[in-house]
Amino acid sequence: MAPRLQLEKAAWRWAETVRPEEVSQEHIETAYRIWLEPCIRGVCRRNCKGNPNCLVGIGEHIWLGEIDENSFHNIDDPNCERRKKNSFVGLTNLGATCYVNTFLQVWFLNLELRQALYLCPSTCSDYRLGDGIQKEKDYEPQTICEHLQYLFALLQNSNRRYIDPSGFVKALGLDTGQQQDAQEFSKLFMSLLEDTLSKQKNPDVRNIVQQQFCGEYAYVTVCNQCGRESKLLSKFYELELNIQGHKQLTDCISEFLKEEKLEGDNRYFCENCQSKQNATRKIRLLSLPCTLNLQLMRFVFDRQTGHKKKLNTYIGFSEILDMEPYVEHKAEPSKSQTRKPKCGKGTHCSRNAYMLVYRLQTQEKPNTTVQVPAFLQELVDRDNSKFEEWCIEMAEMRKQSVDKGKAKHEEVKELYQRLPAGAEPYEFVSLEWLQKWLDESTPTKPIDNHACLCSHDKLHPDKISIMKRISEYAADIFYSRYGGGPRLTVKALCKECVVERCRVLRLKNQLNEDYKTVNNLLKVAVKGNDGFWVGKSSLRSWRQLALEQLDEQDGDAEQSNGKMNGSTLNKDESKEERKEEEEELNFNEDILCPHGELCISENERRLVSKEAWSKLQQYFPKAPEFPSYKECCSQCKILEREGEENEALHKMIANEQKTSLPNLFQDKNRPCLSNWPEDTDVLYIVSQFFVEEWRKFVRKPARCSPVSSVGNSALLCPHGGLMFTFASMTKEDSKLIALIWPSEWQMIQKLFVVDHVIKITRIEVGDVNPSETQYISEPKLCPECREGLLCQQQRDLREYTQATIYVHKVVDNKKVMKDSAPELNVSSSETEEDKEEAKPDGEKDPDFNQSNGGTKRQKISHQNYIAYQKQVIRRSMRHRKVRGEKALLVSANQTLKELKIQIMHAFSVAPFDQNLSIDGKILSDDCATLGTLGVIPESVILLKADEPIADYAAMDDVMQVCMPEEGFKGTGLLGH
């Protein structure tokens, strides 16, 4: 047995032999475990929650002994945020902006670029007042150049260890939570910066990007026949190097510059030879920029998945890169051999580096200082002043925290030794409050003992496990310093609760014996009329019900005191619990009928002997009592007879209607408008919904109510006109109507209430043989409402959201029929007749309301008609999904490109390998919406996949980037 349960048993062992009226003060203190010995530090390793005298392991260990002052606060030394001498300033990572910070540092270290940006005019003069900057205004850069100016000035002269680039990132519109392609960012930003600086008058500023980052190479093609050489000059800002299959940077550069043979179908047309000739083509470096950016192409595109994949290949590179072997200088011959580049101070090897930046080494002594303009230095000085003020404030807070910690340390050392009560007067305080008092991270709140009170406003015996007994001396100091209450002295030990618990324990002991006795009595057959009716469910659970009844008072006390240090029980949870308790049946209430009498079902009850009932009644004196001679509820008997009569009546009505309309019920020998029967000139129309509801009743009359009205008003417009043309009733609207033979119509008029007669008449017109056939409807078509209906249908098809469509993959024009991955389930094995589809809240169909026998026509709007139409066609139009077909949830306003991405995830086919069609129409416009392409709910789209040319599945050292990239779409980098 667990120690806590052992303590519980030991505290109440006396109750087995003591009657409730014999409970003494000694028994009460035993129940509250006053007798337990206090634990000793070093011997007891953790707090004994079942022992109110154990004051070990409640958080005192952090206060006893000598304590370092730094443990009194959680405030870091502000000097740790100060820039160290001769060190660089860092940039805060705002989430996933490390790629931005990297380039900002690279551009900052380019002294020529920094100097040029400092020379750009600034709007900072708007913030200046007299000889200085207005202190009440914060400087907000207005342009990208101004952001870079301010950032570079802070990186150069700030006192902070790192600065926040959020203003710059926000100005570009970048998402701080999304990792982006660093190479793409570099290209786009340099293009934006060059475009911005091109408007400057100072040539040193206007041309700085080209001067620092722009080089030149030529595409050189040499004819093998005549040796003619043609060149196409081109500028570059970075060299994109393929790293696949290489281990050294020099190998990547050599591949970039290697010759390509133009032969066969790829031969070159030589202007000199005037014919196609074999040739060679290569890239020839003509000049290199001062700052050379080498982009390592770590990302390749996988056609199978439609994603980029990262190459984790190790690449070695030196700190000093000798580019002389690769560059053709003017008036010099190009070198066909490349020698191994010299290694300078060292070499490096990386599998993650995606960009290498090299600076041109010159014989001239480099300029290592750049002067910050006065207006920018003034801004930096103001920021440094704010930083110094912050440092002073943090230091003062640290000092205050240390002072409070020292005072708390002295308080704990003084009071903890005086906490144990011993034989002196004592009080109880909650363990949680003591732990918070010893917790240095939270301020101490007033003492709150309300959660531990019983219904008599005294200390509940069951709460002793979360209480601690302390000396009255310590309690006086606690309440004087922190306040709170109520104070729980020796007078707070509740005799009423202890006596009640004693009574409950004795009853529980007796319950075990009575449970065996009742089980034996239930085995004896009941003779004569001496028995009593007891619910079978009650008999199965009576022991548990008795235990719950005995614990009910204690349970109510715990619920009424559901607080601890200001926390309260959730009101919704407590209401829900009370509601569930109210719904639970008490003993023998399971055989009560709704009228409070004995239920008529004998399967739910059994007879027990008088002796067994007497035992049960001791525990459930308020239980309903039903002697064996007690009659069942007379009202229930009447209702049972009426139900049987109604069921018989329904079966009779169903049988009569089925016999009167056999073909309509079995859906046999039905007329068709497109193939008009020769033996009649008149056909009648009812709604298909009416026919389905009627068939449902005839099949299961015991479960359904009879259909009383035909409900043809649903097929008419508010003006009383027909909503369908003859042509539509032969095609798309044929699923909404049912055609009735004249003989069947006569029977329908006898069996049902007919609100409106709708019929189609065939007539012969003219004297020509054969004569022209016309079809006339009564009532006539309402053109206005018909047009409105069609417009509404088109709008519905264009404006749907979260509708289901199906995609079928085909191979050689044959549908793929194979097991597929788990997908959206939209079909069911249930028969359609067993599916009851609920109508929207508030929507009622008066024509099928069984209590409404009137024939008054209901006025309906187009919207109501559309709702009815959807209800009628939902089942008939539902597509039956087959194996291998995948269901997708789409909306009318999403583009074809977005659908292709869904298909890519479902079928693992890249978007550019997808050939989609619907009803023979090719879907090719990726920007068009599904609504405009004619994709409607329940559509089936055929997918034919092109086989990919390249297979990257077997590539080594590949890590997949899972989600398709949006890139820098929507940011300021694309606005120029």
mmCIF file of C-alpha atoms in Angstrom, residues 417-676:
data_model
loop_
_atom_site.group_PDB
_atom_site.id
_atom_site.type_symbol
_atom_site.label_atom_id
_atom_site.label_comp_id
_atom_site.label_asym_id
_atom_site.label_seq_id
_atom_site.Cartn_x
_atom_site.Cartn_y
_atom_site.Cartn_z
ATOM 1 C CA GLN A 417 13.730 27.424 12.227
ATOM 2 C CA ARG A 418 10.611 28.496 14.169
ATOM 3 C CA LEU A 419 8.069 26.851 11.776
ATOM 4 C CA PRO A 420 7.755 23.438 13.539
ATOM 5 C CA ALA A 421 4.995 23.561 16.144
ATOM 6 C CA GLY A 422 6.077 20.835 18.554
ATOM 7 C CA ALA A 423 3.968 20.852 21.734
ATOM 8 C CA GLU A 424 3.286 24.589 21.635
ATOM 9 C CA PRO A 425 0.094 26.151 20.218
ATOM 10 C CA TYR A 426 -0.180 25.655 16.465
ATOM 11 C CA GLU A 427 -2.069 26.688 13.345
ATOM 12 C CA PHE A 428 -2.579 25.223 9.873
ATOM 13 C CA VAL A 429 -1.418 26.996 6.676
ATOM 14 C CA SER A 430 -1.769 25.704 3.129
ATOM 15 C CA LEU A 431 1.292 23.980 1.676
ATOM 16 C CA GLU A 432 0.880 25.900 -1.577
ATOM 17 C CA TRP A 433 1.167 29.247 0.207
ATOM 18 C CA LEU A 434 4.311 28.148 2.045
ATOM 19 C CA GLN A 435 5.872 27.037 -1.243
ATOM 20 C CA LYS A 436 5.080 30.419 -2.843
ATOM 21 C CA TRP A 437 6.513 32.188 0.210
ATOM 22 C CA LEU A 438 9.780 30.337 -0.414
ATOM 23 C CA ASP A 439 9.650 30.915 -4.183
ATOM 24 C CA GLU A 440 11.981 33.772 -5.086
ATOM 25 C CA SER A 441 10.480 34.277 -8.547
ATOM 26 C CA THR A 442 6.986 35.362 -7.416
ATOM 27 C CA PRO A 443 5.832 37.983 -4.893
ATOM 28 C CA THR A 444 4.156 36.581 -1.795
ATOM 29 C CA LYS A 445 0.366 37.055 -1.717
ATOM 30 C CA PRO A 446 -1.936 37.071 1.349
ATOM 31 C CA ILE A 447 -2.690 33.713 2.929
ATOM 32 C CA ASP A 448 -5.871 32.128 1.582
ATOM 33 C CA ASN A 449 -7.184 29.087 3.475
ATOM 34 C CA HIS A 450 -10.715 29.090 2.046
ATOM 35 C CA ALA A 451 -10.055 26.096 -0.211
ATOM 36 C CA CYS A 452 -9.465 23.936 2.855
ATOM 37 C CA LEU A 453 -12.692 24.678 4.704
ATOM 38 C CA CYS A 454 -15.557 22.262 5.195
ATOM 39 C CA SER A 455 -19.252 23.112 5.109
ATOM 40 C CA HIS A 456 -18.953 24.130 8.790
ATOM 41 C CA ASP A 457 -16.254 26.747 7.978
ATOM 42 C CA LYS A 458 -13.606 24.701 9.705
ATOM 43 C CA LEU A 459 -10.633 22.694 8.455
ATOM 44 C CA HIS A 460 -11.843 19.779 6.329
ATOM 45 C CA PRO A 461 -10.254 16.462 7.391
ATOM 46 C CA ASP A 462 -9.734 15.463 3.759
ATOM 47 C CA LYS A 463 -7.676 18.623 3.124
ATOM 48 C CA ILE A 464 -5.040 17.805 5.723
ATOM 49 C CA SER A 465 -2.754 16.417 2.979
ATOM 50 C CA ILE A 466 -2.352 19.897 1.473
ATOM 51 C CA MET A 467 -1.911 21.686 4.821
ATOM 52 C CA LYS A 468 1.053 22.161 7.150
ATOM 53 C CA ARG A 469 0.999 22.568 10.930
ATOM 54 C CA ILE A 470 3.208 25.470 12.029
ATOM 55 C CA SER A 471 3.894 27.222 15.319
ATOM 56 C CA GLU A 472 1.625 30.007 16.469
ATOM 57 C CA TYR A 473 4.712 32.262 16.675
ATOM 58 C CA ALA A 474 5.453 31.834 12.929
ATOM 59 C CA ALA A 475 1.748 32.184 12.061
ATOM 60 C CA ASP A 476 1.534 35.528 13.912
ATOM 61 C CA ILE A 477 4.462 36.908 11.881
ATOM 62 C CA PHE A 478 3.023 35.600 8.584
ATOM 63 C CA TYR A 479 -0.408 37.179 9.127
ATOM 64 C CA SER A 480 1.085 40.452 10.357
ATOM 65 C CA ARG A 481 3.314 40.778 7.293
ATOM 66 C CA TYR A 482 1.150 39.284 4.536
ATOM 67 C CA GLY A 483 -2.411 39.249 5.884
ATOM 68 C CA GLY A 484 -5.146 36.860 4.720
ATOM 69 C CA GLY A 485 -7.081 34.151 6.495
ATOM 70 C CA PRO A 486 -9.095 32.612 8.007
ATOM 71 C CA ARG A 487 -6.688 31.513 10.727
ATOM 72 C CA LEU A 488 -6.968 27.793 11.457
ATOM 73 C CA THR A 489 -6.091 27.156 15.108
ATOM 74 C CA VAL A 490 -6.811 24.060 17.192
ATOM 75 C CA LYS A 491 -10.415 25.243 17.371
ATOM 76 C CA ALA A 492 -10.682 24.834 13.585
ATOM 77 C CA LEU A 493 -10.540 21.041 13.849
ATOM 78 C CA CYS A 494 -14.075 20.059 12.810
ATOM 79 C CA LYS A 495 -15.728 17.577 15.170
ATOM 80 C CA GLU A 496 -18.879 17.387 12.996
ATOM 81 C CA CYS A 497 -16.858 16.229 9.976
ATOM 82 C CA VAL A 498 -14.919 13.679 12.010
ATOM 83 C CA VAL A 499 -18.115 12.257 13.496
ATOM 84 C CA GLU A 500 -19.733 12.053 10.043
ATOM 85 C CA ARG A 501 -16.661 10.341 8.632
ATOM 86 C CA CYS A 502 -16.767 7.859 11.502
ATOM 87 C CA ARG A 503 -20.409 7.083 10.666
ATOM 88 C CA VAL A 504 -19.625 6.690 6.961
ATOM 89 C CA LEU A 505 -16.711 4.353 7.610
ATOM 90 C CA ARG A 506 -18.808 2.140 9.822
ATOM 91 C CA LEU A 507 -21.530 2.018 7.168
ATOM 92 C CA LYS A 508 -18.960 1.152 4.521
ATOM 93 C CA ASN A 509 -17.731 -1.744 6.621
ATOM 94 C CA GLN A 510 -21.329 -2.895 7.081
ATOM 95 C CA LEU A 511 -21.964 -2.460 3.335
ATOM 96 C CA ASN A 512 -19.536 -5.210 2.439
ATOM 97 C CA GLU A 513 -21.394 -7.698 4.627
ATOM 98 C CA ASP A 514 -24.803 -6.533 3.403
ATOM 99 C CA TYR A 515 -23.644 -6.827 -0.212
ATOM 100 C CA LYS A 516 -22.906 -10.528 0.318
ATOM 101 C CA THR A 517 -26.222 -11.000 2.135
ATOM 102 C CA VAL A 518 -28.261 -9.379 -0.645
ATOM 103 C CA ASN A 519 -26.503 -11.461 -3.308
ATOM 104 C CA ASN A 520 -27.450 -14.633 -1.442
ATOM 105 C CA LEU A 521 -31.060 -13.466 -1.015
ATOM 106 C CA LEU A 522 -31.336 -12.733 -4.758
ATOM 107 C CA LYS A 523 -30.593 -16.385 -5.461
ATOM 108 C CA VAL A 524 -33.727 -17.449 -3.594
ATOM 109 C CA ALA A 525 -36.965 -17.563 -5.624
ATOM 110 C CA VAL A 526 -39.751 -15.186 -4.486
ATOM 111 C CA LYS A 527 -42.956 -16.903 -3.360
ATOM 112 C CA GLY A 528 -46.455 -15.472 -3.480
ATOM 113 C CA ASN A 529 -47.016 -11.733 -3.451
ATOM 114 C CA ASP A 530 -44.353 -10.919 -0.865
ATOM 115 C CA GLY A 531 -41.825 -9.629 -3.381
ATOM 116 C CA PHE A 532 -40.931 -6.140 -4.601
ATOM 117 C CA TRP A 533 -40.074 -4.849 -8.083
ATOM 118 C CA VAL A 534 -36.484 -3.600 -8.449
ATOM 119 C CA GLY A 535 -34.812 -2.342 -11.604
ATOM 120 C CA LYS A 536 -32.227 -4.686 -13.058
ATOM 121 C CA SER A 537 -29.861 -1.789 -13.630
ATOM 122 C CA SER A 538 -30.239 -0.681 -10.001
ATOM 123 C CA LEU A 539 -29.505 -4.182 -8.753
ATOM 124 C CA ARG A 540 -26.303 -4.331 -10.807
ATOM 125 C CA SER A 541 -24.974 -1.074 -9.379
ATOM 126 C CA TRP A 542 -26.588 -0.753 -5.938
ATOM 127 C CA ARG A 543 -23.330 -1.175 -4.033
ATOM 128 C CA GLN A 544 -21.665 1.625 -5.983
ATOM 129 C CA LEU A 545 -24.747 3.816 -5.582
ATOM 130 C CA ALA A 546 -24.650 3.247 -1.825
ATOM 131 C CA LEU A 547 -20.967 4.210 -1.653
ATOM 132 C CA GLU A 548 -21.620 7.367 -3.662
ATOM 133 C CA GLN A 549 -24.516 8.227 -1.382
ATOM 134 C CA LEU A 550 -22.320 7.835 1.679
ATOM 135 C CA ASP A 551 -19.646 10.082 0.138
ATOM 136 C CA GLU A 552 -22.157 12.620 -1.154
ATOM 137 C CA GLN A 553 -21.856 14.972 1.795
ATOM 138 C CA ASP A 554 -18.056 15.050 1.650
ATOM 139 C CA GLY A 555 -18.209 15.536 -2.114
ATOM 140 C CA ASP A 556 -20.546 18.511 -1.749
ATOM 141 C CA ALA A 557 -18.171 20.054 0.786
ATOM 142 C CA GLU A 558 -15.222 19.752 -1.603
ATOM 143 C CA GLN A 559 -17.222 21.334 -4.445
ATOM 144 C CA SER A 560 -18.395 24.231 -2.287
ATOM 145 C CA ASN A 561 -14.791 25.125 -1.419
ATOM 146 C CA GLY A 562 -13.179 24.886 -4.838
ATOM 147 C CA LYS A 563 -10.645 27.699 -4.298
ATOM 148 C CA MET A 564 -6.911 27.842 -3.702
ATOM 149 C CA ASN A 565 -5.075 31.168 -3.430
ATOM 150 C CA GLY A 566 -7.597 33.038 -5.532
ATOM 151 C CA SER A 567 -8.189 30.321 -8.152
ATOM 152 C CA THR A 568 -11.776 29.251 -8.662
ATOM 153 C CA LEU A 569 -13.426 26.311 -10.339
ATOM 154 C CA ASN A 570 -14.499 26.811 -13.911
ATOM 155 C CA LYS A 571 -18.174 27.785 -13.807
ATOM 156 C CA ASP A 572 -19.005 26.016 -17.034
ATOM 157 C CA GLU A 573 -17.322 22.822 -15.816
ATOM 158 C CA SER A 574 -19.144 22.872 -12.463
ATOM 159 C CA LYS A 575 -22.491 23.496 -14.197
ATOM 160 C CA GLU A 576 -21.827 20.628 -16.581
ATOM 161 C CA GLU A 577 -20.936 18.299 -13.724
ATOM 162 C CA ARG A 578 -24.115 19.257 -11.833
ATOM 163 C CA LYS A 579 -26.181 18.703 -14.965
ATOM 164 C CA GLU A 580 -24.705 15.228 -15.432
ATOM 165 C CA GLU A 581 -25.355 14.387 -11.780
ATOM 166 C CA GLU A 582 -28.963 15.528 -12.078
ATOM 167 C CA GLU A 583 -29.449 13.328 -15.134
ATOM 168 C CA GLU A 584 -28.155 10.238 -13.283
ATOM 169 C CA LEU A 585 -30.942 8.046 -11.954
ATOM 170 C CA ASN A 586 -31.177 7.186 -8.270
ATOM 171 C CA PHE A 587 -31.788 3.696 -6.986
ATOM 172 C CA ASN A 588 -34.891 2.019 -8.490
ATOM 173 C CA GLU A 589 -35.746 5.070 -10.619
ATOM 174 C CA ASP A 590 -34.828 3.073 -13.709
ATOM 175 C CA ILE A 591 -38.274 1.392 -13.615
ATOM 176 C CA LEU A 592 -40.201 4.657 -13.378
ATOM 177 C CA CYS A 593 -42.246 5.592 -16.414
ATOM 178 C CA PRO A 594 -42.530 9.225 -17.596
ATOM 179 C CA HIS A 595 -45.639 9.566 -15.434
ATOM 180 C CA GLY A 596 -43.826 8.489 -12.249
ATOM 181 C CA GLU A 597 -45.478 5.052 -12.106
ATOM 182 C CA LEU A 598 -44.251 1.497 -12.614
ATOM 183 C CA CYS A 599 -43.077 0.993 -16.196
ATOM 184 C CA ILE A 600 -44.887 -1.535 -18.369
ATOM 185 C CA SER A 601 -41.729 -3.329 -19.588
ATOM 186 C CA GLU A 602 -41.057 -6.348 -17.382
ATOM 187 C CA ASN A 603 -37.723 -6.945 -19.117
ATOM 188 C CA GLU A 604 -36.262 -3.993 -17.185
ATOM 189 C CA ARG A 605 -37.204 -5.218 -13.662
ATOM 190 C CA ARG A 606 -37.277 -8.300 -11.433
ATOM 191 C CA LEU A 607 -38.888 -9.428 -8.208
ATOM 192 C CA VAL A 608 -36.795 -9.611 -5.044
ATOM 193 C CA SER A 609 -37.757 -11.001 -1.658
ATOM 194 C CA LYS A 610 -39.033 -8.888 1.241
ATOM 195 C CA GLU A 611 -35.804 -9.540 3.152
ATOM 196 C CA ALA A 612 -33.624 -8.339 0.260
ATOM 197 C CA TRP A 613 -35.757 -5.200 -0.165
ATOM 198 C CA SER A 614 -35.426 -4.428 3.563
ATOM 199 C CA LYS A 615 -31.631 -4.521 3.306
ATOM 200 C CA LEU A 616 -31.666 -2.303 0.223
ATOM 201 C CA GLN A 617 -34.097 0.130 1.830
ATOM 202 C CA GLN A 618 -31.625 0.743 4.680
ATOM 203 C CA TYR A 619 -29.313 2.412 2.172
ATOM 204 C CA PHE A 620 -32.006 3.915 -0.052
ATOM 205 C CA PRO A 621 -34.902 4.924 2.212
ATOM 206 C CA LYS A 622 -36.302 7.330 -0.413
ATOM 207 C CA ALA A 623 -36.248 4.834 -3.282
ATOM 208 C CA PRO A 624 -39.581 4.234 -5.144
ATOM 209 C CA GLU A 625 -41.322 1.170 -3.722
ATOM 210 C CA PHE A 626 -43.345 -1.180 -5.950
ATOM 211 C CA PRO A 627 -44.837 -4.314 -4.320
ATOM 212 C CA SER A 628 -45.358 -7.263 -6.632
ATOM 213 C CA TYR A 629 -49.117 -6.598 -6.744
ATOM 214 C CA LYS A 630 -48.605 -3.003 -7.944
ATOM 215 C CA GLU A 631 -50.242 -2.365 -11.331
ATOM 216 C CA CYS A 632 -48.286 -0.822 -14.188
ATOM 217 C CA CYS A 633 -48.972 2.745 -15.346
ATOM 218 C CA SER A 634 -52.449 2.960 -16.920
ATOM 219 C CA GLN A 635 -51.474 5.922 -19.126
ATOM 220 C CA CYS A 636 -48.508 4.016 -20.555
ATOM 221 C CA LYS A 637 -50.787 1.083 -21.333
ATOM 222 C CA ILE A 638 -53.124 3.374 -23.272
ATOM 223 C CA LEU A 639 -50.240 4.914 -25.196
ATOM 224 C CA GLU A 640 -48.846 1.475 -25.962
ATOM 225 C CA ARG A 641 -52.186 0.374 -27.406
ATOM 226 C CA GLU A 642 -52.433 3.581 -29.432
ATOM 227 C CA GLY A 643 -48.914 3.070 -30.772
ATOM 228 C CA GLU A 644 -49.753 -0.454 -31.835
ATOM 229 C CA GLU A 645 -52.916 0.793 -33.505
ATOM 230 C CA ASN A 646 -51.012 3.575 -35.316
ATOM 231 C CA GLU A 647 -48.399 1.127 -36.500
ATOM 232 C CA ALA A 648 -51.081 -1.171 -37.808
ATOM 233 C CA LEU A 649 -52.814 1.780 -39.485
ATOM 234 C CA HIS A 650 -49.569 2.880 -41.139
ATOM 235 C CA LYS A 651 -48.964 -0.624 -42.439
ATOM 236 C CA MET A 652 -52.472 -0.744 -43.824
ATOM 237 C CA ILE A 653 -52.086 2.668 -45.535
ATOM 238 C CA ALA A 654 -48.702 1.671 -46.962
ATOM 239 C CA ASN A 655 -50.041 -1.613 -48.265
ATOM 240 C CA GLU A 656 -53.056 0.125 -49.877
ATOM 241 C CA GLN A 657 -50.885 2.792 -51.553
ATOM 242 C CA LYS A 658 -48.338 0.228 -52.700
ATOM 243 C CA THR A 659 -51.129 -1.853 -54.234
ATOM 244 C CA SER A 660 -52.686 1.222 -55.869
ATOM 245 C CA LEU A 661 -49.422 2.505 -57.353
ATOM 246 C CA PRO A 662 -47.258 -0.590 -57.913
ATOM 247 C CA ASN A 663 -45.243 0.708 -60.873
ATOM 248 C CA LEU A 664 -44.524 4.037 -59.222
ATOM 249 C CA PHE A 665 -43.289 2.234 -56.132
ATOM 250 C CA GLN A 666 -41.090 -0.199 -58.067
ATOM 251 C CA ASP A 667 -40.012 2.467 -60.599
ATOM 252 C CA LYS A 668 -41.156 0.307 -63.493
ATOM 253 C CA ASN A 669 -42.742 1.230 -66.816
ATOM 254 C CA ARG A 670 -42.118 4.931 -66.315
ATOM 255 C CA PRO A 671 -42.987 7.449 -69.087
ATOM 256 C CA CYS A 672 -40.251 9.582 -70.680
ATOM 257 C CA LEU A 673 -40.592 13.024 -72.290
ATOM 258 C CA SER A 674 -37.777 12.461 -74.773
ATOM 259 C CA ASN A 675 -39.563 9.321 -75.991
ATOM 260 C CA TRP A 676 -43.226 10.259 -75.590
#
